[in-house]
CSV table of C-alpha atoms in Angstrom, one decimal:
chain,number,residue,atom,x,y,z
A,23,UNK,CA,-4.3,18.1,22.7
A,24,UNK,CA,-1.5,18.5,25.2
A,25,UNK,CA,-1.8,21.0,27.9
A,26,UNK,CA,0.4,22.8,30.4
A,27,UNK,CA,0.7,20.8,33.6
A,28,UNK,CA,-0.4,23.6,35.8
A,29,UNK,CA,-4.0,23.3,34.8
A,30,UNK,CA,-4.2,27.0,34.1
A,31,UNK,CA,-5.8,28.5,31.0
A,32,UNK,CA,-3.5,29.4,28.2
A,33,UNK,CA,-4.1,32.5,26.1
A,34,UNK,CA,-5.0,31.9,22.5
A,35,UNK,CA,-6.0,28.3,23.2
A,36,UNK,CA,-6.4,26.2,20.1
A,37,UNK,CA,-7.9,22.8,19.2
A,38,UNK,CA,-6.0,21.1,16.3
A,39,UNK,CA,-5.2,24.5,14.7
A,40,UNK,CA,-8.6,26.1,15.4
A,41,UNK,CA,-9.5,28.7,18.0
A,42,UNK,CA,-11.3,27.0,20.8
A,43,UNK,CA,-13.7,29.9,21.5
A,44,UNK,CA,-17.0,30.9,20.1
A,45,UNK,CA,-15.4,32.5,17.1
A,46,UNK,CA,-14.4,29.1,15.6
A,47,UNK,CA,-15.6,28.2,12.1
A,48,UNK,CA,-19.1,26.6,12.5
A,49,UNK,CA,-18.4,24.2,9.7
A,50,UNK,CA,-15.2,23.0,11.4
A,51,UNK,CA,-17.1,22.5,14.6
A,52,UNK,CA,-19.9,20.5,12.9
A,53,UNK,CA,-17.3,18.3,11.1
A,54,UNK,CA,-15.4,17.7,14.3
A,55,UNK,CA,-18.6,16.6,16.1
A,56,UNK,CA,-19.5,14.4,13.2
A,57,UNK,CA,-16.1,12.7,13.1
A,58,UNK,CA,-15.6,12.4,16.9
A,59,UNK,CA,-19.2,11.4,17.4
A,60,UNK,CA,-19.5,13.6,20.5
A,61,UNK,CA,-19.7,17.2,21.7
A,62,UNK,CA,-17.0,19.1,23.5
A,63,UNK,CA,-17.6,18.7,27.3
A,64,UNK,CA,-14.4,18.7,29.2
A,65,UNK,CA,-11.3,20.8,29.8
A,66,UNK,CA,-8.1,18.7,29.9
A,67,UNK,CA,-8.1,18.9,33.7
A,68,UNK,CA,-11.7,17.7,33.9
A,69,UNK,CA,-11.0,14.9,31.4
A,70,UNK,CA,-8.0,13.6,33.4
A,71,UNK,CA,-10.0,13.7,36.6
A,72,UNK,CA,-13.0,11.9,35.0
A,73,UNK,CA,-10.6,9.2,33.7
A,74,UNK,CA,-8.9,8.8,37.1
A,75,UNK,CA,-5.6,9.8,35.7
A,76,UNK,CA,-3.1,12.4,36.9
A,77,UNK,CA,-2.8,15.6,34.9
A,78,UNK,CA,0.9,14.8,34.4
A,79,UNK,CA,0.2,11.3,32.9
A,80,UNK,CA,-2.6,12.6,30.8
A,81,UNK,CA,-0.3,15.3,29.4
A,82,UNK,CA,2.3,12.7,28.6
A,83,UNK,CA,-0.2,10.6,26.7
A,84,UNK,CA,-1.6,13.6,24.8
A,85,UNK,CA,1.9,14.8,23.8
A,86,UNK,CA,2.8,11.3,22.7
A,87,UNK,CA,-0.3,11.1,20.5
A,88,UNK,CA,0.8,14.4,18.8
A,89,UNK,CA,-2.1,16.6,20.0
A,90,UNK,CA,-1.6,20.3,20.1
A,91,UNK,CA,-1.7,22.4,23.3
A,92,UNK,CA,-5.1,23.7,24.2
A,93,UNK,CA,-4.5,25.0,27.7
A,94,UNK,CA,-7.7,24.5,29.7
A,95,UNK,CA,-10.2,25.1,26.9
A,96,UNK,CA,-13.4,23.0,27.0
A,97,UNK,CA,-12.6,21.0,23.9
A,98,UNK,CA,-12.5,17.3,24.9
A,99,UNK,CA,-15.2,14.6,24.6
A,100,UNK,CA,-16.3,11.4,26.3
A,101,UNK,CA,-14.0,9.6,23.8
A,102,UNK,CA,-11.0,11.4,25.1
A,103,UNK,CA,-11.9,10.4,28.6
A,104,UNK,CA,-12.4,6.8,27.6
A,105,UNK,CA,-9.1,6.7,25.7
A,106,UNK,CA,-7.2,8.0,28.8
A,107,UNK,CA,-9.0,5.5,31.0
A,108,UNK,CA,-8.2,2.5,28.7
A,109,UNK,CA,-4.5,3.4,28.3
A,110,UNK,CA,-4.1,4.0,32.1
A,111,UNK,CA,-6.0,0.8,32.8
A,112,UNK,CA,-3.5,-1.2,30.8
A,113,UNK,CA,-0.7,0.2,33.0
A,114,UNK,CA,-2.6,-0.4,36.2
A,115,UNK,CA,-3.3,-4.0,35.2
A,116,UNK,CA,0.4,-4.6,34.5
A,117,UNK,CA,-0.2,-5.3,30.9
A,118,UNK,CA,2.0,-2.4,29.8
A,119,UNK,CA,4.6,-0.3,31.6
A,120,UNK,CA,4.0,3.4,31.7
A,121,UNK,CA,6.9,3.9,29.2
A,122,UNK,CA,5.4,1.3,26.9
A,123,UNK,CA,2.0,2.9,27.1
A,124,UNK,CA,3.5,6.2,26.1
A,125,UNK,CA,5.3,4.4,23.2
A,126,UNK,CA,2.0,2.9,22.1
A,127,UNK,CA,0.4,6.3,22.1
A,128,UNK,CA,3.3,7.8,20.2
A,129,UNK,CA,3.5,5.1,17.5
A,130,UNK,CA,-0.3,5.2,17.0
A,131,UNK,CA,-0.4,9.0,16.9
A,132,UNK,CA,2.4,9.3,14.3
A,133,UNK,CA,1.0,6.6,12.1
A,134,UNK,CA,-2.6,7.8,12.1
A,135,UNK,CA,-1.6,11.4,11.7
A,136,UNK,CA,0.1,10.6,8.5
A,137,UNK,CA,-2.8,8.5,7.4
A,138,UNK,CA,-5.3,11.3,8.1
A,139,UNK,CA,-3.2,13.8,6.2
A,140,UNK,CA,-2.9,11.5,3.3
A,141,UNK,CA,-6.6,10.8,3.2
A,142,UNK,CA,-7.6,14.5,3.4
A,143,UNK,CA,-5.1,15.2,0.6
A,144,UNK,CA,-6.6,12.5,-1.5
A,145,UNK,CA,-10.2,13.6,-0.9
A,146,UNK,CA,-9.4,17.3,-1.2
A,147,UNK,CA,-10.7,17.7,-4.7
A,148,UNK,CA,-14.0,16.1,-3.6
A,149,UNK,CA,-14.2,18.4,-0.6
A,150,UNK,CA,-13.6,21.6,-2.4
A,151,UNK,CA,-15.2,21.2,-5.8
A,152,UNK,CA,-19.0,21.1,-5.7
A,153,UNK,CA,-20.5,18.6,-8.2
A,154,UNK,CA,-23.0,21.2,-9.2
A,155,UNK,CA,-22.6,25.0,-9.7
A,156,UNK,CA,-23.9,27.0,-6.8
A,157,UNK,CA,-23.3,24.4,-4.1
A,158,UNK,CA,-21.4,25.6,-1.1
A,159,UNK,CA,-18.4,23.8,0.5
A,160,UNK,CA,-20.6,23.0,3.5
A,161,UNK,CA,-23.2,21.3,1.3
A,162,UNK,CA,-20.5,19.1,-0.2
A,163,UNK,CA,-18.2,18.4,2.7
A,164,UNK,CA,-20.5,17.3,5.4
A,165,UNK,CA,-22.5,14.7,3.6
A,166,UNK,CA,-19.4,13.4,1.9
A,167,UNK,CA,-17.6,12.8,5.2
A,168,UNK,CA,-20.8,11.4,6.7
A,169,UNK,CA,-20.9,8.7,4.0
A,170,UNK,CA,-17.2,8.0,4.0
A,171,UNK,CA,-16.5,7.9,7.8
A,172,UNK,CA,-18.1,4.6,8.7
A,173,UNK,CA,-16.7,2.8,5.6
A,174,UNK,CA,-13.2,4.1,6.2
A,175,UNK,CA,-13.3,3.2,9.9
A,176,UNK,CA,-14.3,-0.4,9.2
A,177,UNK,CA,-11.7,-0.6,6.4
A,178,UNK,CA,-8.9,0.8,8.6
A,179,UNK,CA,-9.7,-1.7,11.4
A,180,UNK,CA,-9.7,-4.6,8.9
A,181,UNK,CA,-6.3,-3.7,7.5
A,182,UNK,CA,-4.9,-3.1,11.0
A,183,UNK,CA,-6.0,-6.5,12.1
A,184,UNK,CA,-4.5,-8.2,9.0
A,185,UNK,CA,-1.2,-6.4,9.5
A,186,UNK,CA,-1.2,-7.2,13.2
A,187,UNK,CA,-1.8,-10.9,12.5
A,188,UNK,CA,1.1,-11.0,10.0
A,189,UNK,CA,3.4,-9.1,12.4
A,190,UNK,CA,2.5,-11.4,15.3
A,191,UNK,CA,3.1,-14.5,13.1
A,192,UNK,CA,6.6,-13.3,12.3
A,193,UNK,CA,7.4,-12.6,15.9
A,194,UNK,CA,6.2,-16.0,17.3
A,195,UNK,CA,8.3,-17.8,14.6
A,196,UNK,CA,11.5,-16.2,15.9
A,197,UNK,CA,14.1,-18.6,17.2
A,198,UNK,CA,14.4,-17.0,20.6
A,199,UNK,CA,13.3,-14.0,22.6
A,200,UNK,CA,16.4,-12.0,21.6
A,201,UNK,CA,15.6,-12.5,17.9
A,202,UNK,CA,12.2,-11.0,18.4
A,203,UNK,CA,13.9,-7.6,18.8
A,204,UNK,CA,17.2,-8.0,17.1
A,205,UNK,CA,16.5,-10.0,14.0
A,206,UNK,CA,18.5,-11.1,10.9
A,207,UNK,CA,16.9,-9.4,8.0
A,208,UNK,CA,17.6,-8.3,4.4
A,209,UNK,CA,17.4,-4.5,4.3
A,210,UNK,CA,17.1,-2.6,1.0
A,211,UNK,CA,17.1,1.0,-0.1
A,212,UNK,CA,16.0,1.9,-3.6
A,213,UNK,CA,16.8,5.4,-4.7
A,214,UNK,CA,15.8,7.5,-7.8
A,215,UNK,CA,18.9,8.8,-9.6
A,216,UNK,CA,19.2,12.6,-10.1
A,217,UNK,CA,16.1,13.5,-8.1
A,218,UNK,CA,17.5,16.8,-6.9
A,219,UNK,CA,18.0,17.9,-10.5
A,220,UNK,CA,14.5,16.8,-11.3
A,221,UNK,CA,13.1,19.1,-8.5
A,222,UNK,CA,14.6,22.1,-10.3
A,223,UNK,CA,13.3,21.2,-13.7
A,224,UNK,CA,9.8,19.8,-13.1
A,225,UNK,CA,6.6,21.6,-12.0
A,226,UNK,CA,5.5,20.8,-8.5
A,227,UNK,CA,2.4,18.8,-9.7
A,228,UNK,CA,4.5,16.7,-12.1
A,229,UNK,CA,7.0,16.0,-9.4
A,230,UNK,CA,4.3,15.0,-7.0
A,231,UNK,CA,2.9,12.6,-9.6
A,232,UNK,CA,6.3,11.1,-10.3
A,233,UNK,CA,6.9,10.5,-6.5
A,234,UNK,CA,3.5,9.0,-6.1
A,235,UNK,CA,4.0,6.7,-9.1
A,236,UNK,CA,7.3,5.5,-7.7
A,237,UNK,CA,6.0,4.9,-4.2
A,238,UNK,CA,3.0,3.1,-5.5
A,239,UNK,CA,5.0,0.9,-7.8
A,240,UNK,CA,7.5,0.1,-5.1
A,241,UNK,CA,4.9,-0.6,-2.4
A,242,UNK,CA,3.0,-2.9,-4.7
A,243,UNK,CA,6.1,-4.9,-5.7
A,244,UNK,CA,7.3,-5.2,-2.2
A,245,UNK,CA,4.0,-6.4,-0.9
A,246,UNK,CA,3.3,-8.8,-3.8
A,247,UNK,CA,6.6,-10.5,-3.4
A,248,UNK,CA,6.6,-11.0,0.3
A,249,UNK,CA,8.6,-8.0,1.6
A,250,UNK,CA,7.6,-5.3,4.1
A,251,UNK,CA,7.7,-1.7,3.2
A,252,UNK,CA,9.3,0.2,6.1
A,253,UNK,CA,9.0,3.7,4.8
A,254,UNK,CA,9.0,6.0,1.8
A,255,UNK,CA,11.2,9.1,1.6
A,256,UNK,CA,10.0,10.8,-1.6
A,257,UNK,CA,12.8,9.7,-3.9
A,258,UNK,CA,13.7,6.7,-1.8
A,259,UNK,CA,12.0,3.6,-0.4
A,260,UNK,CA,13.2,1.3,2.4
A,261,UNK,CA,12.0,-2.2,2.6
A,262,UNK,CA,13.0,-5.4,4.5
A,263,UNK,CA,12.5,-9.1,4.1
A,264,UNK,CA,13.2,-12.2,6.2
A,265,UNK,CA,14.7,-14.0,3.2
A,266,UNK,CA,17.6,-12.6,1.1
A,267,UNK,CA,16.2,-14.2,-2.0
A,268,UNK,CA,12.9,-12.4,-1.6
A,269,UNK,CA,14.7,-9.1,-1.1
A,270,UNK,CA,16.8,-9.7,-4.2
A,271,UNK,CA,13.8,-10.6,-6.4
A,272,UNK,CA,12.0,-7.4,-5.3
A,273,UNK,CA,15.1,-5.3,-6.1
A,274,UNK,CA,15.5,-6.7,-9.6
A,275,UNK,CA,11.8,-6.4,-10.3
A,276,UNK,CA,11.9,-2.8,-9.2
A,277,UNK,CA,14.6,-1.9,-11.7
A,278,UNK,CA,13.0,-3.9,-14.5
A,279,UNK,CA,9.6,-2.3,-13.9
A,280,UNK,CA,11.0,1.2,-13.7
A,281,UNK,CA,13.2,0.7,-16.8
A,282,UNK,CA,10.0,0.1,-18.8
A,283,UNK,CA,8.5,3.4,-17.8
A,284,UNK,CA,10.0,6.3,-19.8
A,285,UNK,CA,8.8,8.9,-17.4
A,286,UNK,CA,10.8,7.4,-14.5
A,287,UNK,CA,14.4,8.2,-13.7
A,288,UNK,CA,17.0,5.4,-13.3
A,289,UNK,CA,17.2,3.6,-10.1
A,290,UNK,CA,20.0,2.4,-7.8
A,291,UNK,CA,19.6,-0.2,-5.1
A,292,UNK,CA,21.7,-1.2,-2.1
A,293,UNK,CA,21.1,-4.2,0.1
A,294,UNK,CA,22.7,-5.7,3.2
A,295,UNK,CA,21.9,-8.8,5.4
A,296,UNK,CA,22.4,-9.0,9.1
A,297,UNK,CA,21.1,-8.2,12.6
A,298,UNK,CA,18.6,-5.4,12.6
A,299,UNK,CA,16.9,-3.7,15.5
A,300,UNK,CA,13.2,-2.9,15.0
A,301,UNK,CA,11.5,-0.1,16.8
A,302,UNK,CA,8.0,1.4,16.1
A,303,UNK,CA,7.9,-0.1,12.7
A,304,UNK,CA,11.3,1.3,11.7
A,305,UNK,CA,14.7,-0.5,11.4
A,306,UNK,CA,18.1,0.6,12.8
A,307,UNK,CA,21.6,-0.6,13.1
A,308,UNK,CA,24.8,-1.1,11.1
A,309,UNK,CA,23.1,-3.3,8.6
A,310,UNK,CA,20.7,-0.5,7.7
A,311,UNK,CA,23.6,2.0,7.5
A,312,UNK,CA,25.5,-0.4,5.2
A,313,UNK,CA,22.5,-0.8,2.9
A,314,UNK,CA,22.2,3.0,2.6
A,315,UNK,CA,25.9,3.4,1.8
A,316,UNK,CA,25.8,0.7,-0.8
A,317,UNK,CA,22.9,2.5,-2.5
A,318,UNK,CA,24.9,5.7,-2.7
A,319,UNK,CA,27.7,4.0,-4.6
A,320,UNK,CA,25.6,1.6,-6.8
A,321,UNK,CA,25.7,2.1,-10.6
A,322,UNK,CA,22.6,3.3,-12.3
A,323,UNK,CA,19.9,0.6,-12.7
A,324,UNK,CA,22.0,-1.8,-10.7
A,325,UNK,CA,21.9,-3.6,-7.3
A,326,UNK,CA,24.8,-3.8,-4.9
A,327,UNK,CA,24.8,-6.2,-2.0
A,328,UNK,CA,27.2,-6.7,0.9
A,329,UNK,CA,29.3,-9.8,1.5
A,330,UNK,CA,26.8,-11.2,4.1
A,331,UNK,CA,24.0,-10.8,1.6
A,332,UNK,CA,26.0,-12.6,-1.0
A,333,UNK,CA,26.9,-15.4,1.4
A,334,UNK,CA,23.2,-15.9,2.3
A,335,UNK,CA,22.2,-16.2,-1.3
A,336,UNK,CA,24.9,-18.8,-1.9
A,337,UNK,CA,23.9,-20.7,1.3
A,338,UNK,CA,20.3,-20.9,0.2
A,339,UNK,CA,21.2,-22.0,-3.3
A,340,UNK,CA,19.8,-18.9,-4.9
A,341,UNK,CA,23.2,-18.0,-6.4
A,342,UNK,CA,26.4,-19.8,-7.2
A,343,UNK,CA,29.6,-18.8,-5.4
A,344,UNK,CA,31.1,-18.2,-8.9
A,345,UNK,CA,30.4,-19.0,-12.5
A,346,UNK,CA,33.2,-21.6,-12.5
A,347,UNK,CA,31.4,-23.4,-9.6
A,348,UNK,CA,28.1,-23.2,-11.5
A,349,UNK,CA,29.7,-24.8,-14.5
A,350,UNK,CA,31.3,-27.5,-12.5
A,351,UNK,CA,28.0,-28.3,-10.8
A,352,UNK,CA,26.3,-28.5,-14.2
A,353,UNK,CA,28.9,-30.9,-15.6
A,354,UNK,CA,28.8,-33.1,-12.5
A,355,UNK,CA,25.0,-33.2,-12.7
A,356,UNK,CA,25.1,-34.2,-16.3
A,357,UNK,CA,27.5,-37.1,-15.6
A,358,UNK,CA,25.1,-38.4,-12.9
A,359,UNK,CA,22.1,-38.0,-15.2
A,360,UNK,CA,20.6,-35.4,-13.0
A,361,UNK,CA,19.1,-32.0,-13.6
A,362,UNK,CA,21.8,-29.3,-13.2
A,363,UNK,CA,21.2,-26.8,-10.4
A,364,UNK,CA,19.2,-23.7,-11.3
A,365,UNK,CA,20.2,-20.4,-9.8
A,366,UNK,CA,18.0,-17.4,-9.8
A,367,UNK,CA,20.8,-14.8,-9.3
A,368,UNK,CA,24.4,-14.1,-10.2
A,369,UNK,CA,26.9,-12.4,-8.0
A,370,UNK,CA,30.0,-10.5,-9.3
A,371,UNK,CA,32.5,-9.2,-6.7
A,372,UNK,CA,33.4,-5.5,-7.0
A,373,UNK,CA,36.4,-3.6,-5.8
A,374,UNK,CA,36.7,-3.3,-2.1
A,375,UNK,CA,36.4,0.2,-0.9
A,376,UNK,CA,36.5,2.2,2.4
A,377,UNK,CA,33.2,3.6,3.6
A,378,UNK,CA,33.1,6.3,6.3
A,379,UNK,CA,32.0,4.9,9.6
A,380,UNK,CA,31.9,1.3,8.3
A,381,UNK,CA,35.5,0.5,7.4
A,382,UNK,CA,36.4,-1.4,4.2
A,383,UNK,CA,33.4,-3.1,2.5
A,384,UNK,CA,33.1,-5.7,-0.3
A,385,UNK,CA,30.2,-4.9,-2.6
A,386,UNK,CA,28.8,-7.5,-4.9
A,387,UNK,CA,26.9,-6.7,-8.1
A,388,UNK,CA,23.6,-8.7,-8.1
A,389,UNK,CA,22.0,-9.7,-11.5
A,390,UNK,CA,19.4,-12.1,-12.7
A,391,UNK,CA,20.5,-15.4,-14.3
A,392,UNK,CA,18.6,-16.9,-17.2
A,393,UNK,CA,19.1,-20.5,-16.2
A,394,UNK,CA,21.6,-23.3,-15.6
A,395,UNK,CA,25.1,-23.2,-17.1
A,396,UNK,CA,25.5,-25.8,-19.8
């Protein structure tokens, strides 16, 4: 709900895509009031003044949250005033800088906007198809949202608190303050092979179902095995893990799971290990770029990792430096009457190759090992 900073009215003012005058859809207004829990009372200028916030700062917050321009239409509620007051209060108390408060508004706005769109898409069938012939959309939509709203609100807060607890735990375990921002992580891209060709052959509905199945499978495997899904890009997912062994296990399970589904295309995976900068839930840096490049050159249904990733697996005992070393270790253990080392993964060096922007890289093919070498 951003506004022009002059405080003047803007012709054709709109509220979230609807005309903010008396000609607005009555059902849309009723639903808005139900969801927001309050009636429209304030223009943006009045809301900023009631919150004790300058119009300039209020506009920055609203823009960061992704709200559309509404000029000076009377379209804001007490909740808008309270949100401004709280955000500005955090700045006044010295808990957040103004720049950080804007970043909080932006990250929250972007995340919840996507969540809201996804939920409405998911519930669209229930909102548009009356359970009984003759029922109007109004008769279906309003009571459905009225029932869903409190339950969804409680659930969202619950999940957010759980995720916040997990993220906080990871941060406080960092070795130092610098590591809290620039951390060493395993970063992985998993990409559907031939997706562009599929878009030309498949119907839109079929394509949507395929993407949803891929994203759901990937998200479930990443979460169940201790990784963190960073984002999905339709035909590609990006995830990260603190432990290289965890990331490797997820990658191989992804390929194994997808291979058993005849409706799914083949998959290629690229992973790198190193320093990563995290911002607003996303990851950046040369490690991320390298993982992306490895994905583009990986064979079908195969996983390529960089040298640093391979070294980390060797260091932690998840993979031998070579099959010869594994065999030597098994023989030595047998002579001592001990159990031979068990490695989860095998690494095979591939040809070094130049990659634009990253120089010469040394890819390693990651596979699963059945057990110790006899």
